[in-house]
Structures are given as C-alpha cells and as structure tokens.
Amino acid sequence: MSQFWSSWFREYPDFGGMENPGYRTGSFDGDDDDDEMVDIAGVTLDFSTTDDAPPLSSGGYEEYSRNSSSSSRAASMNGNGPTKLVDPLEDPVPGVGTYEDFNTIDWVREKSKDRDRHREITNKSRQSTVNLLHSVSDAFSGWLLMLLVGLLSGALAGGIDIAAHWMTAMKEGVCVVHFWYNHEHCCWASNETTFQERHHCPQWQSWAELITGTSEGAFAYIVNFLMYIFWALLFSFLAVALVRAFAPYACGSGIPEIKTILSGFIIRGYLGKWTLMIKIITLVLAVSSGLSLGKEGPLVHVACCCANILCHLFTKYRKNEAKRREVLSAAAAVGVSVAFGAPIGGVLFSLEEVSYYFPLKTLWRSFFAALVAAFTLRSINPFGNSQLVLFYVEFHAPWHLVELAPFILLGIFGGLWGALFIKANIAWCRRRKTTRLGHYPVMEVLVVTALTALIAYPNIYTRMSGAELISELFNDCSRLDSSQLCGYQQPANNTDTGVGNTLPDRPAGPGLYTALWQLALALVFKMMITVITFGMKVPSGLFIPSMAVGAITGRLLGVGMEQLAYYNHDSIIFKGWCSQGADCITPGLYAMVGAAACLGGVTRMTVSLVVIMFELTGGLEYIVPLMAATMTSKWVADAFGREGIYEAHIRLNGYPFLEPKEEFEHSSLAVDVMRPRRSDPALAVLTQEGMTVGEVEALVESTHYSGFPVVVSQQSQRLVGFVLRRDLLLFALYNGRKRQEGVVSSSQVVFTEHTPSQAPDAPPPLRLRGIMDLSPFTVTDHTPMDITVDIFRKLGLRQCLVTHNGRLLGIITKKDILKHMAQITNRDPDSILFN
Amino acid sequence: MSQFWSSWFREYPDFGGMENPGYRTGSFDGDDDDDEMVDIAGVTLDFSTTDDAPPLSSGGYEEYSRNSSSSSRAASMNGNGPTKLVDPLEDPVPGVGTYEDFNTIDWVREKSKDRDRHREITNKSRQSTVNLLHSVSDAFSGWLLMLLVGLLSGALAGGIDIAAHWMTAMKEGVCVVHFWYNHEHCCWASNETTFQERHHCPQWQSWAELITGTSEGAFAYIVNFLMYIFWALLFSFLAVALVRAFAPYACGSGIPEIKTILSGFIIRGYLGKWTLMIKIITLVLAVSSGLSLGKEGPLVHVACCCANILCHLFTKYRKNEAKRREVLSAAAAVGVSVAFGAPIGGVLFSLEEVSYYFPLKTLWRSFFAALVAAFTLRSINPFGNSQLVLFYVEFHAPWHLVELAPFILLGIFGGLWGALFIKANIAWCRRRKTTRLGHYPVMEVLVVTALTALIAYPNIYTRMSGAELISELFNDCSRLDSSQLCGYQQPANNTDTGVGNTLPDRPAGPGLYTALWQLALALVFKMMITVITFGMKVPSGLFIPSMAVGAITGRLLGVGMEQLAYYNHDSIIFKGWCSQGADCITPGLYAMVGAAACLGGVTRMTVSLVVIMFELTGGLEYIVPLMAATMTSKWVADAFGREGIYEAHIRLNGYPFLEPKEEFEHSSLAVDVMRPRRSDPALAVLTQEGMTVGEVEALVESTHYSGFPVVVSQQSQRLVGFVLRRDLLLFALYNGRKRQEGVVSSSQVVFTEHTPSQAPDAPPPLRLRGIMDLSPFTVTDHTPMDITVDIFRKLGLRQCLVTHNGRLLGIITKKDILKHMAQITNRDPDSILFN
C-alpha cells in the first residue's frame, strides 16, 4: 500500500507534491480495514494498468475476498437474461463490479445496477411486511442521508467559524478573563464597553499590554507586530505540517478534484475521514494565519467528505458509485449554503459549476440538505448576529440607470483581473511543479506567511481577515458609524430630516482619504499575494480573496462616484436623479458588485453567483447591477481564455475531465480517434468460442487493456459483447476454475449460450457468458466526433466500440477523447495522466 | 389545408374538440405564407404516416420548393465526410431536414446541424471583417433574442393585468368620470376617498346606481346581480367564440402541450401569432368572466408564443428545432417570472417542470430574460404598488417549531386534494371526450359561467377574483385593517406597546366568524367548480384556483390555531413560546403554506414552488414551513398516483412524451420491444447496391415507415446506414432524377462510396450515399430496456436500430417505447396518437 503510494508520488510529484514518500507509513497504515470504510470504494489493491501495478498473485485474490463490503455483480448489464449468474443483492464474487483507484466509472452500468436493486426490493416488498418495511426504509434513506449531511456539515461549518474567529483574534491579543472568548465576545461580556468604543475594553489585552504592560508607543507596536508574525508562522506551519503528515489530499480548495470525482473518476481517500479531519483542523489554522485565502471553497470539500462518510451507513449509496455521486452533488450545494448562507445559490452552484449528472431528484434533495445545513448553522449562530455569514447586508437606497456604466466598468475590471489571475496562478503552479520550488512545500508556506504577515500588519485593511474586510466594504455608512471608511465631513446641521438609515451624500473627510489610500495599497498587495498563495499545500479557498479584490475596487469606485455626484450634482450626468442632499450613491453596493465581478471573472460562475449575492442582500432590485457586472466580467474574461480557475487546475493536474459546457468544435470522425490507429497492430479481441483458457490468459497478460471485445470469429469480426479485464481475471479465470471442476489450461473458453460440440475427451469448457456485457455501446466509424463526445458526456461512458458495416474496427475510450482534444488545442496529449 | 384540418379533427375530436370542421376556413386561409412565418416550422404539407395523409403528388413537391425558408441539409450527420453533398449555410434542396406536423424531432441531428453551422461561421470569420462581424452578431443574437422576449412578454403581461383588472371591475360597476379607470384607480383619483372607506367614492357607481339611481335595497342587489351575470356570460361567450373561431390551440393552460413541444414534438401553429393574439384577448375575457381559473399558466403559453415568433428574426433559431427549444425553455421561465414576480422561481420552474433539454447556457439566458421581463412588468406597474403580483406579502413574526404540525397537516390536505382533483378532472375530461358533452363547447362554457356567477355573487370571497382572494388571505391583519377577515375584538386598552406591525393575538369577533363561514362555503364551491372548469375551451390556468383552495384552508386552520393559542396559552403545547398578549400565530402564513401545499399536490412542483413562494415573501426563514408542506403534499399525492396534472393531461391527450423523471422499472429487453415482432414480416431494408430505382420506389410506396435501414446485402444483413423516407422521396428520387441525367427506373441505386462495376449498357446509377445517415444509433438485442429508454431520453433519439452479433434485427422508435410503456401499465397502447 505505502509502496504504491510512494511510487505514485514519485511518478507524479505535482499532485500532493510531497517529497517524502514515507509520510503515510506511520501509525495509520495499521488500520487499513478502518480506513477502507471511508475510502471512495473499499478496494485498496491496485490493478491499474500503469507499470507500477503489482503483478497478479494469489495474495491479490485473498485481498479481494476480504473486501466483501464493496463488491457487486459484474454482469449487471445483462439484465434478466437467461445467463444471469449473480443475484444483485448478494455478493458471490467479491470485488467484481468495483473500480480501481484513478479509474473512470461506467455510469450506465452503475445506474442499471441501482435499477436492478430497486426492482428486486420492490418485487420482494409484496411478499412480506418485513420486506415492505425494508422497501419503505430504502426509499426514505436518501432523505435521511440528506438530513444527516445537512446537520453534520452545518455543525462543522459553525465550529470552523468559531474556531477561526477565536484564533484570528489570538494573533492580536487575548481575553484575560475568559481566554476562550474572541475579541468581540470579550468586550460584549464586559460592562465597561460603550457603543462608540465597542472594540476597547480592559478585559481584552493585546500582547504588548500583557508582555510589556503598555499598549502605546513604538515598542508596544513592535511587540504586537512580532507576536502577530509568530502566531501566523506557527499556525501556517502547523497547517502545512499536518497536511503533509496525514492527509496530502486536504490541501487546496478541493473543488477541481470534486468536479473530477463527480464526473465519474475515482480518487480513493480524497473524501475519506482522514482528509476530513485534517482539512477541518488545517483550514482553521490556515485561515487564522492571515494568509490571503478563504474557507468557502474548502467548506465544499468538507461537506463532500461528510457526505461520502455518511454514505457508508446506507448500502444503497455505499455500493453504487453513481448514487453516491448524487449525494456528493447535494453536498457541494450544502457547502456553498453554509459558506454564504445561500441555500438556493448553493444548489445552483452545484448544478452550474460542480455537478456532472444532476437529475431533478437530486435538485430537490440538495435544496433540502442545503436548508438543513443553513438552519443548523444559524442555530449555532457563530457570529452572534443571527446571520449565517459576516457580510450580510441590507441596502435601502435604490440605484439609478446611469450607475450601470460604473457597474459595467467593474465587470470589465473583474473580467480582466480574472483572466490575469488565472494566467498568473497557473504559470506559478506550473513553475511549482517543474522547478525545485515544489520540493519544499513547508518552506514555501512559511515564506509566504512571513511575507504576508510583514506586509499585512501595518495596514488595517490587510490585517483584518478577508471576511471582515468584505463585511466592512459592503457596509453602508450609518450615522453613528465610527469606522475610518465612514470618515465623511458631518453636515453642519446635524438635525436634518434624514429618515431611517438613509444618509445624504456627504463630502469625504480626512479619515476617508486615509482609508482610500490604505485600500489602494491593500488592493495591490492582495492581487499579488493571492496569485502565489492559491495552490500552496494548505487548504485554501479562492472566493474570499477574489471577492476582497473586487470589493476594494468597487468601494474605491463607489466613493469616487459619490464624491463626483456630491460636487457635480448639477452636471448632465447627475441632474434629474441626484439633487443636493440626496442619498444617490451607495458605495457598499459598488463593493458588492465589484466582488461579484471579480469572483465571476475567476470562477466563471454566472447564475449561482448572482443568486448567492442576491441572497446576501435580499433585494430583488440589486440583481440587475449584479447581473450586468457578472455578465460583462464573464464575457471579458472569456475573451482571454474560456477556462475558469477550476478547469485550469483540472487541466494543469491532468485529470480526465470531459468538460460538459464546452462544445467539441473540431470536425473529426470516430475513425480518426479510435484505437488501434492505422499503423498499430490489430485490436486484441476474444472470440466467442474456440479459444482456450491458456490462450486467453496469455492474451490478458501480454496486454494492458482494461477490456476486450468478444467477436463471432477472427474472420468475421462481428461484435458479440465486451469483457472487462478485471472481470475476466478475477471472476472468470480464477473463480471459474475453482467453481467449474476440471477446467484446465486447455479447456475451451465459451461465450455462447449453448456449449459447442467438441471432442468427447476434451476437458469441460469454461463458460463465461455471464461476465460478458451483451450490450456494449457502439458507434460507426463515420460518426462525427462531436456526436461521439456528446454521447460520452450524456451517458457517462468509459468506452465505446467502433464498427464499420457491422464489423468491429476499434475502440474509443474517454482517455482517447481527452488526448484527441488535447492534441487539437496543441497541448501535450500525454498530460492526461490517469484512466 | 383546411381539408386536412377538418379530417384530423374528425379523427381526434378531443384535441381542440371543435365540431365545426370549417372554423378555420375563414379569412385566414388566404395568407398561408404569412401564417407560415409563425408556424413552428415553415412546411405546411403533411407527409405523416397516418392514412389521411394526402398521396404524394407533384403539387407536394412544388409546395416544398416554395418553402425555402425553413429547410436545411439532410445529411448533416455525415459530418465532413467525403460524401458531403450540401453546404450547411445554403439550401440546395428545400424541405430536406425539416419535420412534418405531429412528428418528433431528432435532437442529435439538430444539434449536430447547429455545430456545423457554428463551425462554418467560425472558420469564415477568419477570412474577412464582414464575416467576423457576422460571427460576433451570431454569438450575441441569442442574448438579443432573450432581451426581446423579456421585453415583449413583460409588456404583454402588464397589458393583460391591466385589462383583466378593468374588466373584472366592470362586472360590478363603472367609473363615471373616467370610464377607463378600474374601481381602485377611480377612487384613488377621487378627492373624497378616506383611507378607511377607500373603496367607496361617488365617482364609482354600481350598475344599480346607474340604472335605478339607488345602491341600497333588494332591487338594487338584484340589478347588480343580473348585471354581474350578464357581463360574466358576455365575457365567457366572447372568449369561447374567439377561441373556437380563430385559434383552437388557445384554449387550456398550454403547459402540457409546451412540455410535449419542448420534448421534441412538432405541433404546428401551437405557438403561432394567431394563437398568441387570440390567447391574450380570450385570457383577459376568461379571467374577467369570474370563472374559477387563473392567468398564470396561460402566461407561460403567451411567453412561449412571443419567443417562437421572435425566433423568426434570427436564422440561427428559425432553422433549428433544437436551438428554438432552448429559447422556448427560457420563455417558460419568463412566463412564470411575470406571473409571480419570481425570476429565480421561473427559471427553476422551467428547469424542473417544463423543459426537456436544459443546457447551462440556457439557464443563464433564461435568468436574464426572466429578469428583463420582471423589470419591464414592474415599470408598467399594473397594480400601482410597485409589486409584480397582487399577493406579495411581508411577514414579521417568526414561526415556532410546534407549528410544523399544522403545516404538515396542510401538506397532507394539499396532497389529498391534489390527487383527488387530478382524478376528478381527468375523469371529467375523459367524459367530455367520449360523450356528447364535448360536442357543445360553447354551451358548456356558458352553463359553467352562469353556475359560477350565480353561486359566486352572494359570497364576497367568491365574487372577488382569485388573485384578490389570495392576496386578502395571505395578508396579515394590521391594526387599521377594516376587512371582515380582520374582525377581531379590539383589546380594551388601545394604547398597548405593540411596536411596528406586530399585533398580539386577539379573540375573534363576529366579523371574523362571518368571514370564516363564508370562506368555508367558498372552499367547497371552489373545489367543485375548478374540477369542471379546467379543460374547457377557454384559456384557463390552474395555479390561482389551486392556490385559492389551499389559501382558504390554510387561513381557516391559521385562525383556528390562533384562537386555540389565545384561549389555551397555558397548555403544554403553547407554553413557553406563546405567552398572553404575544403575536404567536400568523394566519396569513398558514394561508401561504396551504396555497403551496395545494399547488404542489396538483402540479407536483417542488423546488420551483418553494422558491416562487420564497420570492413572494422574501424571508428565508419561511422556507422551512413551505418546504415541509410541499414535501408532505408531494409524498401524499404521489401515493395515489405519480402523475401531476400536466402529465395526466399529456397522457389523456396521447402526446408522445417520454417522461424524463420517471424511471423505467420493468425488466424487458430491447428485443421484446423492437419491430418487427416475431410473427411480423421481416424488416423492410434497402441494400447498399443492387436495387433499382423502381424497386426502391415500390418499397417506399408499399410501406409507411418513416425510414429504412441500409444493409450490405439481404443475406448478411450487416448495417450500413439509415435513410429517412422523406429524404429518399424528396431528395433522392425526385431531385436525384432531375440532377443526375439518365436516371431511369431501372437505374441501380447505390449507397456505396465507389460505383460498382456494372454492364456497360446499363443506365447510370443513382448515387445516394449523401442522403444516408452513416452513423445510425444501434443497441444490441440484449440491451435492457431501462438503458435503452435512458439513451432515448438523454440523446433525444427518434429511432434506434437493434442488432445481434453485428446483424440488423429490427428497429425501436419512440412510439414503440411509449406503446410498450402503456402496455406495461395496462393502458391502451393505441392511445399514443402521433409520431
């Protein structure tokens, strides 16, 4: 096991990127059985077709027999044909029907398997009350699972929020009375706090006060600064060390990998319990360290881990990769729901951005789970304001049509920034992969943290956490707001008739000018540091940094517009809708629009982004500015490259992901893509009769294909069916010999329904029709590739056979398609790593 | 043309159901060319395989040549193979590639066609600036179209709202100063209106006042009553007469038919301009007549008509059935958006309930169009309150967990009512189809209107329109509310400290008791009359009547709970959360939950329903009650039958609709479903060479299949391709003869790439490889039907060939699948009418 891991990491040091191959050989190797329970599938033996796979041995077979929990029947495609060998509810041959690590699942087979299972249960339910109850509980298990996923994810998100809040505050000081209170709670609990000075109370002491006894002066500042850097380095070191030691999969945002998994790929352990535990701990550490990263993306990964682990409680989901992916799709919605307090936006995010196969049933269940999670989080109330997120806002002033121009400008900025960020980040990550930089992940994290802390501390807008910054930028200045951003000149007559929360536009005061300078510096810093932060070996989300960049830009533009309107309210632009003393411009709205634009430019989300932002404000009328900015941002960014950051990382890592949004534009035919190519040797096929066990074994061992077509005869090449290598090896040759007595190497292998006549002294034939897929997918050689790609996407195929006039010509696998697409776009076709 | 129509209506009198076969032969037959522009496809000739199709004649070919606007190349599936005969941007052979009325489209072919077109434009765009501009305008035409659809639909919806409001008021009286003002506007404009008596002003005179001069007394009441009945009868007569005379497709809600059209069916004229005009006029009339129907469903039809008509402005959408359906999906979202002022809910409605193929691009565009429409409607401001719907509400009081019990009770009621309504309505509609009832649609409408008006007038809750009723029931009683429903006993000390809008629970007064009685009677009446109203030959939506039933029930239960809480605030149930003098129960919320439950029971909507209701209230916290009720309602209703009202009507009318939500549970194989059956004669096939033109013509004329497989030879039966009957007749035999000189009946028909050697004196062969689909879809005979059905659904196939060991066995069409599914569920397989 550990040998495989290490060999794999030596082969692909970019993924996980750790150099020490033995990092997983510690105390966690012993409880393999336990670990299996949280693997994506229970089989840990590697049968993969790469060269470092262990050779077939009897030990392997023993391993298979042990893993009876995650096996199912192989020949499910045969439906209820006369050759049905195995019962869908029992596991006569363990291991058949499961997948190896880094392999693609066969959606059609998985869904067919689930329908068989369902049919079986429905039929049985008529026989007895127990079976009826079983059938009912089976029908409701999906809902129960969703409830559990929602509850667990909501609770974990609440815990992460509270812990990150506390530890972020710890960088600056400590609550001397109740050390477990963060800054705000500490002063809320104090009696000596006034509303004006609500962040100052004697109970909360900065490190300088604790160590030197004074909170004023240059020395205290330096002490505080050093303590800030110390804590930041400590947190980030702990984060990267934990990731490195226990769960390399816990790094990054996880969304590219989840997209790949949902498209039908197996990455064992990516959603396991170790990943979950380490991701939660290191996420808190990473966020608290002050690095330019957010917790929103990783929360999606956390929710998916929860869902995957909880799937093991229900046979229906444990044993079926397709069904499990439905749950994972819902979990992605849950993750966004708790990250932004936006259940509907979360569901649309899952639908638009993450999911591959999203039936309507999943839509409804995702919505349920997202709501449960949101309400769990709300009852935990991590921010003490009965909102789910820090940056919930309410605007009161309407916007005017003229303001669409600055909103669209923000959209253009967002698109440009998104395109630039992706290019820069991918270039940096490629450098990390190819140069020696990638060999020192811990050092890299420490250096970046030190740099971040050094530059961030002097500027209050970079010192505060990203969520706090966004919250402050979104906020509309109320009359009593004492923050620097609201440092306007107070109007002379303080007793004007401004009703409620609306305040007229006012001229900027010195406080605001200082704030604008600091914000401009913060913008430049955030733009630089985020590029090198995203992709380090710590959990890191991209939502908050992107939104922060946009929010700063938006706020700057908003304040600019406000001052422009104040001083030029008689000009053509403002005349008619912005009279003196009116509240025309809401800089907070500009910040929100800017945040949406930048996030849209980076991720290329559209509907879900607008709906998430809509749920943050609650006002339908602000959708139009958001939509204008998001649409512009997407168009501008798409002009520089059609990939969002997640797709770019998927391609960088070479995951076999068939993008469902992109149309296949090239005009090749199936015959151009299929294997074997014209110069290659002929396709390795089995004949439905006439081959001996020995010949089949020799063929299987001399090739590394994962499946073999079965034809009528070598001459006619008419297609009969398809046999998977796994099934052939495992079920047929090994078990077949054991089950059917007298099978020897010279026995005939027979795929037909009726045993052919043979010499009376010949050994009994080995009958293998049961493991053959009698309905392999075929296309003709003249099928255009756009249609073939469409079929692969919509049906979720692993492979497809190519025929000409009824004769078998070749085979197209998902990997062939991906390689072909890479070739078309002048990329290295060998960059697609796995199949 | 008219002959076809009349013969068709004689055959299926249930669809449209008019007896007079000549109703469409009036003045509108002359401008066929104009009408064609708004047909679903431009070809009006009927080539259908039913017996009443006109025989092939040269007139038919002339008709084809005329209709050059809606044709495209046939052999698009061939991609860029060497045999490419036609250019995708030109139409060398008009009529090829279009579909006949009541036929299923081939999604794969349509999408492939669009990809070819796009590829062509992209390639050309590199050549010159003009082409580049063409390419850019092509890319943005989708957005422009969406903008237009949103603007037009929003404007039409606003007009319908205003007109229906005015005409509804006209039933009771008239504004003597400005007769074009409705009741509300009339009194708003008056200076003599007080807030308390805002519905009484001297300018607004009831009919009794106008005719007899007095508004009091029994005589005045009778005069008003008679005028009410007179106007109701007049409106409904006009509605049914207009529908009958000009646009039979304008009746009903239209959603079942739109679902069918979106699944890939052609119903020519269903979304045409006559249907649109007549639907708008008759919708206003029907709503104003006081019948128990709503305008929400028909608005979806109106929006789809707009979209279809606007599609004709853009070649990209006019010529491609698949692309047009994307626009129609977005239009369905627009319809719901303007009906409920819920853009997000509208998009989800389209996704969940109506659409068949909904790519992500459509999601984003639908959202855009829905927003544009909502804002257009808001700027028209039809209700004068800057809301998009009458029943927008804001609740302030939170709900308590204990209240989930009554909410779930409402869900159970909604489910039961939904199931009962569907059963009763379908039984009534079937009776209308099978008995003499269906022969008198005008009489039926008049009788039902008279009945409705007679019973509805005495009760104020049935006299007011459905939307007004719902608005009143959703409304929370404020302190100054003078309506009967708020007839609580005023607390003794009127100066209590109730802040803002929250009022403590109060004991019911006599006004409220009267209202409850009237509501109970209204409930019984609404439940009965809606069953016979929905399905009549007037435009009729089901949303408002269903919601009204639920809202009444909910309000009754809510008031009951409120009184229970008031008098038992010390009991176990209420103790702890409902102290005396607190505002615990919001009866308006109960009404809303009840409305959602009943609408959910009838339509089986889930997510979209909850989101629509959420957008009406704007408060995230009310989602949980709505969700609990909707979920319960769906489960309860599903226990009695899995079909919603739209699916039930689709089945009743026999539309070929392959339900995407329902799983195919039966365990048959492809070989059980395919044609020919074992006892049937062999499949009619063409051979790739060796047949003469005469033989092919004889085969085509002696059969009525819509396509023929091409095989290598009669002996081997190995599949080469598939030829459509239309293309064979039109393109090959007619044009082929014209184009290739010397082709006579004894010429060989050749489908191979190379002309076979033949006798030197033989006539030149007719080469038809260009019209052959070289990549027909095939499955093996052992493929389980659940997988086959999945393939049909996901790829949108029309037919699929069945092979065994590479040899052609038979063919499965969509119709075969639908017939098979009907057989399994013990329905008459011949009820599926069209293919």
GROMACS .gro file of C-alpha atoms in nm, chain A residues 370-584:
model
  215
  370ALA     CA    1  -2.876   2.298   0.194
  371LEU     CA    2  -3.163   2.432   0.401
  372VAL     CA    3  -3.099   2.193   0.690
  373ALA     CA    4  -2.735   2.295   0.692
  374ALA     CA    5  -2.817   2.665   0.680
  375PHE     CA    6  -3.054   2.634   0.973
  376THR     CA    7  -2.812   2.424   1.173
  377LEU     CA    8  -2.551   2.691   1.120
  378ARG     CA    9  -2.796   2.963   1.211
  379SER     CA   10  -2.886   2.791   1.536
  380ILE     CA   11  -2.515   2.768   1.621
  381ASN     CA   12  -2.502   3.140   1.541
  382PRO     CA   13  -2.125   3.168   1.506
  383PHE     CA   14  -2.122   3.545   1.452
  384GLY     CA   15  -2.368   3.635   1.723
  385ASN     CA   16  -2.589   3.831   1.483
  386SER     CA   17  -2.825   3.550   1.374
  387GLN     CA   18  -2.685   3.576   1.023
  388LEU     CA   19  -2.504   3.292   0.856
  389VAL     CA   20  -2.221   3.500   0.718
  390LEU     CA   21  -2.022   3.801   0.827
  391PHE     CA   22  -2.102   4.004   0.519
  392TYR     CA   23  -2.479   4.001   0.514
  393VAL     CA   24  -2.602   4.347   0.421
  394GLU     CA   25  -2.919   4.543   0.371
  395PHE     CA   26  -2.927   4.831   0.132
  396HIS     CA   27  -3.205   5.085   0.131
  397ALA     CA   28  -3.131   5.332  -0.143
  398PRO     CA   29  -3.229   5.241  -0.496
  399TRP     CA   30  -2.982   5.263  -0.781
  400HIS     CA   31  -3.019   5.465  -1.097
  401LEU     CA   32  -2.986   5.354  -1.457
  402VAL     CA   33  -2.684   5.583  -1.507
  403GLU     CA   34  -2.496   5.382  -1.248
  404LEU     CA   35  -2.497   5.084  -1.485
  405ALA     CA   36  -2.194   5.244  -1.651
  406PRO     CA   37  -1.967   5.214  -1.343
  407PHE     CA   38  -2.114   4.870  -1.273
  408ILE     CA   39  -2.016   4.756  -1.620
  409LEU     CA   40  -1.674   4.911  -1.567
  410LEU     CA   41  -1.643   4.698  -1.256
  411GLY     CA   42  -1.744   4.400  -1.468
  412ILE     CA   43  -1.465   4.477  -1.714
  413PHE     CA   44  -1.218   4.508  -1.430
  414GLY     CA   45  -1.341   4.180  -1.284
  415GLY     CA   46  -1.302   4.004  -1.615
  416LEU     CA   47  -0.953   4.139  -1.673
  417TRP     CA   48  -0.844   4.054  -1.322
  418GLY     CA   49  -0.997   3.706  -1.351
  419ALA     CA   50  -0.817   3.631  -1.676
  420LEU     CA   51  -0.490   3.772  -1.546
  421PHE     CA   52  -0.518   3.588  -1.217
  422ILE     CA   53  -0.578   3.255  -1.386
  423LYS     CA   54  -0.284   3.300  -1.621
  424ALA     CA   55  -0.052   3.412  -1.341
  425ASN     CA   56  -0.164   3.149  -1.096
  426ILE     CA   57  -0.137   2.867  -1.347
  427ALA     CA   58   0.208   2.987  -1.453
  428TRP     CA   59   0.316   2.993  -1.088
  429CYS     CA   60   0.170   2.649  -1.019
  430ARG     CA   61   0.341   2.508  -1.327
  431ARG     CA   62   0.666   2.654  -1.201
  432ARG     CA   63   0.599   2.489  -0.867
  433LYS     CA   64   0.551   2.158  -1.044
  434THR     CA   65   0.852   2.176  -1.269
  435THR     CA   66   1.119   2.351  -1.066
  436ARG     CA   67   1.274   2.281  -0.729
  437LEU     CA   68   1.016   2.510  -0.570
  438GLY     CA   69   0.778   2.220  -0.537
  439HIS     CA   70   1.023   2.022  -0.331
  440TYR     CA   71   0.996   2.250  -0.030
  441PRO     CA   72   0.626   2.294   0.037
  442VAL     CA   73   0.674   2.370   0.408
  443MET     CA   74   0.937   2.630   0.341
  444GLU     CA   75   0.719   2.787   0.072
  445VAL     CA   76   0.424   2.820   0.307
  446LEU     CA   77   0.640   2.969   0.581
  447VAL     CA   78   0.800   3.223   0.349
  448VAL     CA   79   0.466   3.330   0.204
  449THR     CA   80   0.316   3.355   0.552
  450ALA     CA   81   0.604   3.567   0.678
  451LEU     CA   82   0.577   3.791   0.374
  452THR     CA   83   0.201   3.822   0.416
  453ALA     CA   84   0.226   3.900   0.786
  454LEU     CA   85   0.506   4.150   0.738
  455ILE     CA   86   0.320   4.350   0.476
  456ALA     CA   87  -0.028   4.298   0.611
  457TYR     CA   88   0.018   4.409   0.970
  458PRO     CA   89   0.080   4.781   0.917
  459ASN     CA   90  -0.235   4.823   0.706
  460ILE     CA   91  -0.558   4.772   0.896
  461TYR     CA   92  -0.740   4.655   0.584
  462THR     CA   93  -0.497   4.373   0.524
  463ARG     CA   94  -0.452   4.294   0.891
  464MET     CA   95  -0.818   4.209   0.935
  465SER     CA   96  -0.942   3.880   0.792
  466GLY     CA   97  -1.078   3.871   0.441
  467ALA     CA   98  -1.436   3.816   0.554
  468GLU     CA   99  -1.417   4.112   0.793
  469LEU     CA  100  -1.272   4.328   0.520
  470ILE     CA  101  -1.551   4.236   0.281
  471SER     CA  102  -1.809   4.292   0.551
  472GLU     CA  103  -1.671   4.640   0.617
  473LEU     CA  104  -1.657   4.724   0.247
  474PHE     CA  105  -2.012   4.606   0.178
  475ASN     CA  106  -2.145   4.801   0.470
  476ASP     CA  107  -2.332   5.123   0.412
  477CYS     CA  108  -2.223   5.402   0.644
  478SER     CA  109  -2.481   5.476   0.909
  479ARG     CA  110  -2.490   5.797   1.107
  480LEU     CA  111  -2.304   5.664   1.408
  481ASP     CA  112  -2.051   5.455   1.222
  482SER     CA  113  -1.710   5.531   1.364
  483SER     CA  114  -1.501   5.337   1.116
  484GLN     CA  115  -1.244   5.511   0.903
  485LEU     CA  116  -1.433   5.429   0.586
  486CYS     CA  117  -1.719   5.641   0.709
  487GLY     CA  118  -1.497   5.939   0.781
  488TYR     CA  119  -1.715   6.188   0.599
  489GLN     CA  120  -1.746   6.551   0.694
  490GLN     CA  121  -2.053   6.579   0.911
  491PRO     CA  122  -2.309   6.820   0.772
  492ALA     CA  123  -2.341   7.142   0.970
  493ASN     CA  124  -2.696   7.094   1.086
  494ASN     CA  125  -2.698   6.756   1.249
  495THR     CA  126  -3.071   6.768   1.297
  496ASP     CA  127  -3.174   6.726   0.934
  497THR     CA  128  -3.473   6.519   0.845
  498GLY     CA  129  -3.294   6.214   0.708
  499VAL     CA  130  -3.540   5.938   0.793
  500GLY     CA  131  -3.425   5.591   0.893
  501ASN     CA  132  -3.093   5.470   0.767
  502THR     CA  133  -3.059   5.676   0.454
  503LEU     CA  134  -2.799   5.946   0.478
  504PRO     CA  135  -2.742   6.209   0.214
  505ASP     CA  136  -2.416   6.202   0.022
  506ARG     CA  137  -2.152   6.395   0.212
  507PRO     CA  138  -1.807   6.525   0.122
  508ALA     CA  139  -1.520   6.300   0.215
  509GLY     CA  140  -1.323   6.385   0.527
  510PRO     CA  141  -0.960   6.315   0.614
  511GLY     CA  142  -1.047   5.975   0.767
  512LEU     CA  143  -1.194   5.858   0.441
  513TYR     CA  144  -0.896   5.981   0.242
  514THR     CA  145  -0.663   5.781   0.465
  515ALA     CA  146  -0.886   5.481   0.422
  516LEU     CA  147  -0.880   5.516   0.045
  517TRP     CA  148  -0.502   5.518   0.040
  518GLN     CA  149  -0.482   5.216   0.261
  519LEU     CA  150  -0.739   5.038   0.050
  520ALA     CA  151  -0.545   5.109  -0.268
  521LEU     CA  152  -0.231   4.963  -0.111
  522ALA     CA  153  -0.430   4.667   0.018
  523LEU     CA  154  -0.564   4.609  -0.334
  524VAL     CA  155  -0.218   4.588  -0.487
  525PHE     CA  156  -0.097   4.360  -0.209
  526LYS     CA  157  -0.400   4.127  -0.229
  527MET     CA  158  -0.369   4.098  -0.604
  528MET     CA  159  -0.005   3.994  -0.581
  529ILE     CA  160  -0.013   3.765  -0.282
  530THR     CA  161  -0.323   3.571  -0.385
  531VAL     CA  162  -0.151   3.454  -0.702
  532ILE     CA  163   0.122   3.277  -0.509
  533THR     CA  164  -0.099   3.170  -0.218
  534PHE     CA  165  -0.359   2.971  -0.410
  535GLY     CA  166  -0.212   2.629  -0.479
  536MET     CA  167   0.014   2.600  -0.174
  537LYS     CA  168  -0.006   2.288   0.034
  538VAL     CA  169  -0.259   2.422   0.279
  539PRO     CA  170  -0.638   2.430   0.247
  540SER     CA  171  -0.711   2.746   0.058
  541GLY     CA  172  -1.027   2.887  -0.092
  542LEU     CA  173  -1.035   3.146  -0.360
  543PHE     CA  174  -1.376   3.303  -0.306
  544ILE     CA  175  -1.282   3.544  -0.028
  545PRO     CA  176  -0.957   3.676  -0.180
  546SER     CA  177  -1.126   3.728  -0.518
  547MET     CA  178  -1.420   3.899  -0.358
  548ALA     CA  179  -1.187   4.114  -0.148
  549VAL     CA  180  -1.005   4.239  -0.458
  550GLY     CA  181  -1.335   4.322  -0.622
  551ALA     CA  182  -1.486   4.477  -0.311
  552ILE     CA  183  -1.189   4.710  -0.265
  553THR     CA  184  -1.204   4.821  -0.626
  554GLY     CA  185  -1.579   4.862  -0.606
  555ARG     CA  186  -1.563   5.063  -0.286
  556LEU     CA  187  -1.297   5.290  -0.430
  557LEU     CA  188  -1.504   5.347  -0.740
  558GLY     CA  189  -1.817   5.390  -0.532
  559VAL     CA  190  -1.663   5.656  -0.310
  560GLY     CA  191  -1.529   5.824  -0.621
  561MET     CA  192  -1.875   5.826  -0.777
  562GLU     CA  193  -2.021   5.958  -0.455
  563GLN     CA  194  -1.780   6.250  -0.440
  564LEU     CA  195  -1.832   6.314  -0.810
  565ALA     CA  196  -2.205   6.327  -0.757
  566TYR     CA  197  -2.170   6.546  -0.450
  567TYR     CA  198  -1.957   6.806  -0.621
  568ASN     CA  199  -2.123   6.788  -0.964
  569HIS     CA  200  -2.486   6.734  -0.884
  570ASP     CA  201  -2.582   6.990  -1.146
  571SER     CA  202  -2.391   6.829  -1.432
  572ILE     CA  203  -2.574   6.647  -1.711
  573ILE     CA  204  -2.495   6.306  -1.573
  574PHE     CA  205  -2.639   6.357  -1.228
  575LYS     CA  206  -2.905   6.614  -1.297
  576GLY     CA  207  -3.252   6.482  -1.259
  577TRP     CA  208  -3.184   6.197  -1.025
  578CYS     CA  209  -2.928   6.323  -0.778
  579SER     CA  210  -3.016   6.655  -0.619
  580GLN     CA  211  -2.808   6.805  -0.344
  581GLY     CA  212  -2.862   6.647  -0.008
  582ALA     CA  213  -3.000   6.325  -0.151
  583ASP     CA  214  -2.857   5.978  -0.097
  584CYS     CA  215  -2.775   5.886  -0.457
   0.00000   0.00000   0.00000
